[in-house]
């Protein structure tokens, strides 16, 4: 990833980003040192259980974490400028124009008391000084683009008059209006009916390709990123635990947490977001995170070292495939640790052993 | 929506009937007979004369009959004659109404114009010094009744500085400026509490709205803070504000009585007071029913406006 | 509780005690003693050791009149609060719980009374009654306070009736009367109490306005409103007789609002209102 051509295409470089919320109970360390890079026209999936800091990460990069109790450190260089130290006035220029975001719930991310038409074009008008008539034309084009039938009528409607899928298409149209270079889609399909989830994801993919736009697709569902993103980043407790081109990741999951996520994916059923509880235990407390590897309280491969030292995010064979684990999935040490844990009756190991005797990690154990 | 309006109108008529009946009941059941106002107490020794007057004014009919007669006239705009001045009650109301209406309009207008920016600013800067100052001032204003504020303003602006007249009234037809000079102090006196109430409503409402997802998405679109506050957040809050203004009209109507008394303004409130001091029952009854009717009408109008502004209600039936 | 709220609470306590034990306060003068008639003091005296806040235009001691005037505010507001919580609270909780025809009827009457602007109705009733001693004023204000409390209690009772413990009690066949007394009423009380504090402020302002119009308790009985009204005439000569009762009134209402807001914000009330 270091040749000159690629550096030229480089759009976003995030380095050691950390975000903390100070609340009465203490400091919530929602993001704890995340680094990654994204090229123009490429897509990155960010995956992890709910509460692991995906939304906070995306909003931190976009400087959209509201409130006076938030601290963000690190850098997020976007086209050569560090977003995190940009004056607010410049951020206002970035928002909508260069950076855009599609939110999780299209029911609430549109103002219920404002007609769709104004919401689709108001930023266009404010940013580019576009006149009313031209804005209206653009709005029709945009709605056609996101495949909304009868755009003229829809523009006059209020949000509650449209279906959920339709509203999310509107949100996408809004995000695309000023041709941003980078789009964050934060769980864009989680709140939607399963039947429209694919349509929306396909729409996002098509727009991203056609516009040569970079996209960060945030989801708790590994199934959503599979085949849809170039790279994938798996997050746990505010940190990156595994990072690889999506293809290699699905070929060979090295981090026990990624493996657990994959295992919790339903193979046949479409109901995807109800099954994550299948990972034994609960996400850690972010005010006082566990020492050593954050996944150690729930990891089937855990061994004493894991509880003491934080494993670094590093590559072993494939330089593009990095993970943070002392005894990665598939390694002899890992299998040995797993067998030992099963023998000792460690719940998370036993659970894996019983429910999925044939899955990747348990080969040596049964 | 049609059925909603119809239901609301039926309820309106019911309330108005009940209000007028209650007033009539009060005026007629309570001690202190209207006869006292018609004939001096010492002249009441003459039983025959008293009876004759009672007959003449219909005071001997059963109460329901009298109510029916009074109501029948009232819906045609005839509230009877003042027992004291012999002018018709409705002509007096008609004559006095513009003063009170202007006083209330100026008060509400002034208050809304000040409260919206104050409330929005306090909400936008929630928890900062600015918010504390605005909320603190609102809390103080909330505790200053119109007669205290009015007295203070008279003392400062009329007596000490001599900028404005302490009492009196100039009709609008005498020139806008002269008219404003007489309305500004009374309106300000009433406005303090209104400003406080509205500011608090706008602040807490906008604060809630700022938590909404659509505000975040508006920010992500790069809209300016000012645009988001006034074009996105104020809309939902304005619905609450309209309701509160409507509900507060009751207190405000009470306030006009006090302020018109203090500033010697020839409005409805002052007329009601005069009637009270003169024990002019027809007048009391007429003005009370009229004022309550206005209040009920305003609140019905508010309900309907609410429905027109909120598309979610407008569609749902 | 923040220091400032405590100060406000302290003021309220002082006012209540002063009003109740006015006769026992050492050195406090007779509020109706007109010194100039006996050559012991003049009208419109500035503050001095004998008259801490000076005298009014009838040479009466202003401090004494404020302390005794607090009685009127206290009696009227307490009557309103008690009649409101007891009658209005019970009525509202009852109809909010049983619903049906009773509810519709009671609330219709409540709506009618609330359709009158408060002061206008109060004015009319007080005038028509023809008598204006403290008992009459307090009773009228008390009766007129029932509807707003009914409305608040009903709304709370509606919410409480939907909560699990009430559902559970119903499911196991507990008698309605028992549920009303054991569950509904106690759960309405915190909300009513918070409302009562704010309402007391409203009532004090209302009585103040009535007295200012000369239609509350008959002079020479002191009340803050009629003190302000009496001082109004001589404002140009001496403002202080108007200033002191105004301050007393404003401070008291302010303190009630501050303490009321504090209680409303506290968790107990909020959770009970859910
Ligand atoms: N404004 C906030 N104040 C305190 N904690 C927060 C705030 N926003 C998010 N968090 C915490 O940060 C963590 C990460 O949240 P989030 O990024 O929303 O997770 P997700 O991966 O589901 O998007 C959670 O534990 C959440 O409780
Ligand atoms: S094996 Fe150890 S280091 Fe690896 S994920 Fe499990 S606990 Fe963490
Ligand atoms: Mg999220």
PDB file of N, CA and C in Angstrom, chain A residues 147-210:
ATOM      1  N   UNK A 147     -34.089   5.734  -7.821  1.00  0.00           N
ATOM      2  CA  UNK A 147     -35.193   4.869  -8.215  1.00  0.00           C
ATOM      3  C   UNK A 147     -36.459   5.113  -7.396  1.00  0.00           C
ATOM      4  N   UNK A 148     -36.814   6.364  -7.245  1.00  0.00           N
ATOM      5  CA  UNK A 148     -38.089   6.659  -6.598  1.00  0.00           C
ATOM      6  C   UNK A 148     -39.085   7.034  -7.692  1.00  0.00           C
ATOM      7  N   UNK A 149     -40.176   6.281  -7.804  1.00  0.00           N
ATOM      8  CA  UNK A 149     -41.162   6.589  -8.834  1.00  0.00           C
ATOM      9  C   UNK A 149     -41.899   7.893  -8.512  1.00  0.00           C
ATOM     10  N   UNK A 150     -42.405   8.536  -9.520  1.00  0.00           N
ATOM     11  CA  UNK A 150     -43.138   9.797  -9.391  1.00  0.00           C
ATOM     12  C   UNK A 150     -42.419  10.812  -8.500  1.00  0.00           C
ATOM     13  N   UNK A 151     -41.216  11.192  -8.878  1.00  0.00           N
ATOM     14  CA  UNK A 151     -40.436  12.069  -7.991  1.00  0.00           C
ATOM     15  C   UNK A 151     -41.135  13.380  -7.671  1.00  0.00           C
ATOM     16  N   UNK A 152     -41.825  13.981  -8.658  1.00  0.00           N
ATOM     17  CA  UNK A 152     -42.442  15.283  -8.390  1.00  0.00           C
ATOM     18  C   UNK A 152     -43.415  15.205  -7.219  1.00  0.00           C
ATOM     19  N   UNK A 153     -44.218  14.130  -7.216  1.00  0.00           N
ATOM     20  CA  UNK A 153     -45.197  13.983  -6.138  1.00  0.00           C
ATOM     21  C   UNK A 153     -44.496  13.735  -4.810  1.00  0.00           C
ATOM     22  N   UNK A 154     -43.460  12.931  -4.851  1.00  0.00           N
ATOM     23  CA  UNK A 154     -42.755  12.602  -3.605  1.00  0.00           C
ATOM     24  C   UNK A 154     -42.115  13.834  -2.974  1.00  0.00           C
ATOM     25  N   UNK A 155     -41.659  14.724  -3.829  1.00  0.00           N
ATOM     26  CA  UNK A 155     -40.990  15.912  -3.293  1.00  0.00           C
ATOM     27  C   UNK A 155     -41.955  16.785  -2.510  1.00  0.00           C
ATOM     28  N   UNK A 156     -43.225  16.692  -2.856  1.00  0.00           N
ATOM     29  CA  UNK A 156     -44.203  17.511  -2.144  1.00  0.00           C
ATOM     30  C   UNK A 156     -44.681  16.831  -0.872  1.00  0.00           C
ATOM     31  N   UNK A 157     -44.310  15.562  -0.717  1.00  0.00           N
ATOM     32  CA  UNK A 157     -44.819  14.796   0.420  1.00  0.00           C
ATOM     33  C   UNK A 157     -44.047  15.128   1.694  1.00  0.00           C
ATOM     34  N   UNK A 158     -44.652  14.772   2.820  1.00  0.00           N
ATOM     35  CA  UNK A 158     -43.948  14.817   4.093  1.00  0.00           C
ATOM     36  C   UNK A 158     -43.394  13.422   4.364  1.00  0.00           C
ATOM     37  N   UNK A 159     -42.315  13.324   5.135  1.00  0.00           N
ATOM     38  CA  UNK A 159     -41.661  12.024   5.322  1.00  0.00           C
ATOM     39  C   UNK A 159     -42.601  10.899   5.753  1.00  0.00           C
ATOM     40  N   UNK A 160     -43.560  11.211   6.645  1.00  0.00           N
ATOM     41  CA  UNK A 160     -44.379  10.114   7.164  1.00  0.00           C
ATOM     42  C   UNK A 160     -45.272   9.505   6.097  1.00  0.00           C
ATOM     43  N   UNK A 161     -45.362  10.178   4.948  1.00  0.00           N
ATOM     44  CA  UNK A 161     -46.215   9.635   3.888  1.00  0.00           C
ATOM     45  C   UNK A 161     -45.488   8.592   3.040  1.00  0.00           C
ATOM     46  N   UNK A 162     -44.202   8.385   3.326  1.00  0.00           N
ATOM     47  CA  UNK A 162     -43.409   7.440   2.536  1.00  0.00           C
ATOM     48  C   UNK A 162     -43.069   6.203   3.370  1.00  0.00           C
ATOM     49  N   UNK A 163     -42.772   5.101   2.670  1.00  0.00           N
ATOM     50  CA  UNK A 163     -42.386   3.878   3.379  1.00  0.00           C
ATOM     51  C   UNK A 163     -40.940   4.003   3.852  1.00  0.00           C
ATOM     52  N   UNK A 164     -40.550   3.096   4.732  1.00  0.00           N
ATOM     53  CA  UNK A 164     -39.198   3.136   5.281  1.00  0.00           C
ATOM     54  C   UNK A 164     -38.129   3.062   4.203  1.00  0.00           C
ATOM     55  N   UNK A 165     -38.293   2.122   3.271  1.00  0.00           N
ATOM     56  CA  UNK A 165     -37.303   1.975   2.209  1.00  0.00           C
ATOM     57  C   UNK A 165     -37.221   3.240   1.366  1.00  0.00           C
ATOM     58  N   UNK A 166     -38.392   3.814   1.107  1.00  0.00           N
ATOM     59  CA  UNK A 166     -38.462   5.034   0.307  1.00  0.00           C
ATOM     60  C   UNK A 166     -37.734   6.167   1.019  1.00  0.00           C
ATOM     61  N   UNK A 167     -37.957   6.243   2.312  1.00  0.00           N
ATOM     62  CA  UNK A 167     -37.292   7.300   3.075  1.00  0.00           C
ATOM     63  C   UNK A 167     -35.786   7.145   3.049  1.00  0.00           C
ATOM     64  N   UNK A 168     -35.318   5.882   3.149  1.00  0.00           N
ATOM     65  CA  UNK A 168     -33.875   5.697   3.136  1.00  0.00           C
ATOM     66  C   UNK A 168     -33.325   6.079   1.764  1.00  0.00           C
ATOM     67  N   UNK A 169     -34.099   5.827   0.708  1.00  0.00           N
ATOM     68  CA  UNK A 169     -33.661   6.273  -0.619  1.00  0.00           C
ATOM     69  C   UNK A 169     -33.544   7.783  -0.647  1.00  0.00           C
ATOM     70  N   UNK A 170     -34.515   8.454   0.006  1.00  0.00           N
ATOM     71  CA  UNK A 170     -34.442   9.918   0.088  1.00  0.00           C
ATOM     72  C   UNK A 170     -33.165  10.342   0.804  1.00  0.00           C
ATOM     73  N   UNK A 171     -32.872   9.664   1.913  1.00  0.00           N
ATOM     74  CA  UNK A 171     -31.669  10.017   2.674  1.00  0.00           C
ATOM     75  C   UNK A 171     -30.432   9.831   1.814  1.00  0.00           C
ATOM     76  N   UNK A 172     -30.436   8.773   1.015  1.00  0.00           N
ATOM     77  CA  UNK A 172     -29.284   8.538   0.136  1.00  0.00           C
ATOM     78  C   UNK A 172     -29.202   9.651  -0.904  1.00  0.00           C
ATOM     79  N   UNK A 173     -30.352  10.014  -1.444  1.00  0.00           N
ATOM     80  CA  UNK A 173     -30.370  11.110  -2.416  1.00  0.00           C
ATOM     81  C   UNK A 173     -29.816  12.383  -1.796  1.00  0.00           C
ATOM     82  N   UNK A 174     -30.199  12.648  -0.557  1.00  0.00           N
ATOM     83  CA  UNK A 174     -29.700  13.843   0.142  1.00  0.00           C
ATOM     84  C   UNK A 174     -28.187  13.777   0.262  1.00  0.00           C
ATOM     85  N   UNK A 175     -27.696  12.594   0.662  1.00  0.00           N
ATOM     86  CA  UNK A 175     -26.260  12.446   0.866  1.00  0.00           C
ATOM     87  C   UNK A 175     -25.514  12.633  -0.452  1.00  0.00           C
ATOM     88  N   UNK A 176     -26.111  12.192  -1.540  1.00  0.00           N
ATOM     89  CA  UNK A 176     -25.418  12.245  -2.829  1.00  0.00           C
ATOM     90  C   UNK A 176     -25.515  13.617  -3.497  1.00  0.00           C
ATOM     91  N   UNK A 177     -26.429  14.455  -3.019  1.00  0.00           N
ATOM     92  CA  UNK A 177     -26.790  15.678  -3.742  1.00  0.00           C
ATOM     93  C   UNK A 177     -25.586  16.515  -4.142  1.00  0.00           C
ATOM     94  N   UNK A 178     -24.626  16.694  -3.243  1.00  0.00           N
ATOM     95  CA  UNK A 178     -23.492  17.571  -3.555  1.00  0.00           C
ATOM     96  C   UNK A 178     -22.267  16.781  -4.010  1.00  0.00           C
ATOM     97  N   UNK A 179     -22.482  15.550  -4.453  1.00  0.00           N
ATOM     98  CA  UNK A 179     -21.386  14.728  -4.958  1.00  0.00           C
ATOM     99  C   UNK A 179     -20.222  14.640  -3.976  1.00  0.00           C
ATOM    100  N   UNK A 180     -20.421  14.079  -2.805  1.00  0.00           N
ATOM    101  CA  UNK A 180     -19.323  14.004  -1.838  1.00  0.00           C
ATOM    102  C   UNK A 180     -18.258  13.005  -2.292  1.00  0.00           C
ATOM    103  N   UNK A 181     -17.044  13.169  -1.746  1.00  0.00           N
ATOM    104  CA  UNK A 181     -15.971  12.240  -2.082  1.00  0.00           C
ATOM    105  C   UNK A 181     -16.021  11.021  -1.179  1.00  0.00           C
ATOM    106  N   UNK A 182     -16.631  11.192  -0.020  1.00  0.00           N
ATOM    107  CA  UNK A 182     -16.661  10.091   0.948  1.00  0.00           C
ATOM    108  C   UNK A 182     -18.038  10.013   1.593  1.00  0.00           C
ATOM    109  N   UNK A 183     -18.594   8.814   1.588  1.00  0.00           N
ATOM    110  CA  UNK A 183     -19.916   8.612   2.182  1.00  0.00           C
ATOM    111  C   UNK A 183     -19.813   7.625   3.337  1.00  0.00           C
ATOM    112  N   UNK A 184     -20.320   8.020   4.479  1.00  0.00           N
ATOM    113  CA  UNK A 184     -20.452   7.085   5.589  1.00  0.00           C
ATOM    114  C   UNK A 184     -21.882   6.568   5.577  1.00  0.00           C
ATOM    115  N   UNK A 185     -22.035   5.253   5.596  1.00  0.00           N
ATOM    116  CA  UNK A 185     -23.375   4.692   5.725  1.00  0.00           C
ATOM    117  C   UNK A 185     -23.390   3.906   7.031  1.00  0.00           C
ATOM    118  N   UNK A 186     -24.065   4.472   8.034  1.00  0.00           N
ATOM    119  CA  UNK A 186     -24.042   3.876   9.372  1.00  0.00           C
ATOM    120  C   UNK A 186     -25.265   2.986   9.547  1.00  0.00           C
ATOM    121  N   UNK A 187     -25.055   1.694   9.403  1.00  0.00           N
ATOM    122  CA  UNK A 187     -26.142   0.719   9.508  1.00  0.00           C
ATOM    123  C   UNK A 187     -27.337   1.151   8.657  1.00  0.00           C
ATOM    124  N   UNK A 188     -27.130   1.365   7.387  1.00  0.00           N
ATOM    125  CA  UNK A 188     -28.209   1.969   6.578  1.00  0.00           C
ATOM    126  C   UNK A 188     -29.417   1.062   6.415  1.00  0.00           C
ATOM    127  N   UNK A 189     -29.286  -0.211   6.745  1.00  0.00           N
ATOM    128  CA  UNK A 189     -30.425  -1.105   6.507  1.00  0.00           C
ATOM    129  C   UNK A 189     -30.963  -1.736   7.780  1.00  0.00           C
ATOM    130  N   UNK A 190     -30.345  -1.416   8.912  1.00  0.00           N
ATOM    131  CA  UNK A 190     -30.736  -2.089  10.152  1.00  0.00           C
ATOM    132  C   UNK A 190     -32.193  -1.866  10.510  1.00  0.00           C
ATOM    133  N   UNK A 191     -32.688  -0.648  10.218  1.00  0.00           N
ATOM    134  CA  UNK A 191     -34.054  -0.337  10.643  1.00  0.00           C
ATOM    135  C   UNK A 191     -35.085  -0.736   9.587  1.00  0.00           C
ATOM    136  N   UNK A 192     -34.628  -1.359   8.498  1.00  0.00           N
ATOM    137  CA  UNK A 192     -35.548  -1.617   7.390  1.00  0.00           C
ATOM    138  C   UNK A 192     -36.016  -3.071   7.348  1.00  0.00           C
ATOM    139  N   UNK A 193     -37.115  -3.279   6.645  1.00  0.00           N
ATOM    140  CA  UNK A 193     -37.584  -4.640   6.396  1.00  0.00           C
ATOM    141  C   UNK A 193     -36.524  -5.426   5.648  1.00  0.00           C
ATOM    142  N   UNK A 194     -36.429  -6.705   5.953  1.00  0.00           N
ATOM    143  CA  UNK A 194     -35.418  -7.516   5.275  1.00  0.00           C
ATOM    144  C   UNK A 194     -35.573  -7.450   3.762  1.00  0.00           C
ATOM    145  N   UNK A 195     -36.813  -7.325   3.302  1.00  0.00           N
ATOM    146  CA  UNK A 195     -37.021  -7.372   1.854  1.00  0.00           C
ATOM    147  C   UNK A 195     -36.388  -6.191   1.136  1.00  0.00           C
ATOM    148  N   UNK A 196     -36.297  -5.040   1.812  1.00  0.00           N
ATOM    149  CA  UNK A 196     -35.728  -3.889   1.120  1.00  0.00           C
ATOM    150  C   UNK A 196     -34.244  -3.698   1.439  1.00  0.00           C
ATOM    151  N   UNK A 197     -33.740  -4.464   2.403  1.00  0.00           N
ATOM    152  CA  UNK A 197     -32.336  -4.280   2.789  1.00  0.00           C
ATOM    153  C   UNK A 197     -31.401  -4.447   1.594  1.00  0.00           C
ATOM    154  N   UNK A 198     -31.631  -5.503   0.812  1.00  0.00           N
ATOM    155  CA  UNK A 198     -30.741  -5.761  -0.324  1.00  0.00           C
ATOM    156  C   UNK A 198     -30.828  -4.648  -1.354  1.00  0.00           C
ATOM    157  N   UNK A 199     -32.042  -4.196  -1.612  1.00  0.00           N
ATOM    158  CA  UNK A 199     -32.202  -3.121  -2.601  1.00  0.00           C
ATOM    159  C   UNK A 199     -31.401  -1.897  -2.206  1.00  0.00           C
ATOM    160  N   UNK A 200     -31.489  -1.549  -0.930  1.00  0.00           N
ATOM    161  CA  UNK A 200     -30.783  -0.354  -0.478  1.00  0.00           C
ATOM    162  C   UNK A 200     -29.272  -0.560  -0.589  1.00  0.00           C
ATOM    163  N   UNK A 201     -28.802  -1.718  -0.163  1.00  0.00           N
ATOM    164  CA  UNK A 201     -27.361  -1.971  -0.249  1.00  0.00           C
ATOM    165  C   UNK A 201     -26.884  -1.962  -1.694  1.00  0.00           C
ATOM    166  N   UNK A 202     -27.688  -2.545  -2.576  1.00  0.00           N
ATOM    167  CA  UNK A 202     -27.307  -2.548  -3.984  1.00  0.00           C
ATOM    168  C   UNK A 202     -27.284  -1.136  -4.549  1.00  0.00           C
ATOM    169  N   UNK A 203     -28.272  -0.343  -4.134  1.00  0.00           N
ATOM    170  CA  UNK A 203     -28.324   1.045  -4.582  1.00  0.00           C
ATOM    171  C   UNK A 203     -27.059   1.785  -4.148  1.00  0.00           C
ATOM    172  N   UNK A 204     -26.707   1.612  -2.874  1.00  0.00           N
ATOM    173  CA  UNK A 204     -25.506   2.282  -2.366  1.00  0.00           C
ATOM    174  C   UNK A 204     -24.284   1.843  -3.169  1.00  0.00           C
ATOM    175  N   UNK A 205     -24.179   0.527  -3.413  1.00  0.00           N
ATOM    176  CA  UNK A 205     -23.028   0.000  -4.144  1.00  0.00           C
ATOM    177  C   UNK A 205     -22.958   0.599  -5.548  1.00  0.00           C
ATOM    178  N   UNK A 206     -24.102   0.649  -6.214  1.00  0.00           N
ATOM    179  CA  UNK A 206     -24.108   1.148  -7.581  1.00  0.00           C
ATOM    180  C   UNK A 206     -23.688   2.620  -7.631  1.00  0.00           C
ATOM    181  N   UNK A 207     -24.285   3.409  -6.726  1.00  0.00           N
ATOM    182  CA  UNK A 207     -23.945   4.829  -6.702  1.00  0.00           C
ATOM    183  C   UNK A 207     -22.463   5.028  -6.406  1.00  0.00           C
ATOM    184  N   UNK A 208     -21.977   4.235  -5.471  1.00  0.00           N
ATOM    185  CA  UNK A 208     -20.568   4.366  -5.079  1.00  0.00           C
ATOM    186  C   UNK A 208     -19.668   4.102  -6.284  1.00  0.00           C
ATOM    187  N   UNK A 209     -19.976   3.052  -7.042  1.00  0.00           N
ATOM    188  CA  UNK A 209     -19.137   2.715  -8.203  1.00  0.00           C
ATOM    189  C   UNK A 209     -19.263   3.784  -9.286  1.00  0.00           C
ATOM    190  N   UNK A 210     -20.494   4.159  -9.573  1.00  0.00           N
ATOM    191  CA  UNK A 210     -20.704   5.098 -10.673  1.00  0.00           C
ATOM    192  C   UNK A 210     -20.083   6.459 -10.403  1.00  0.00           C
TER     193      UNK A 210
END
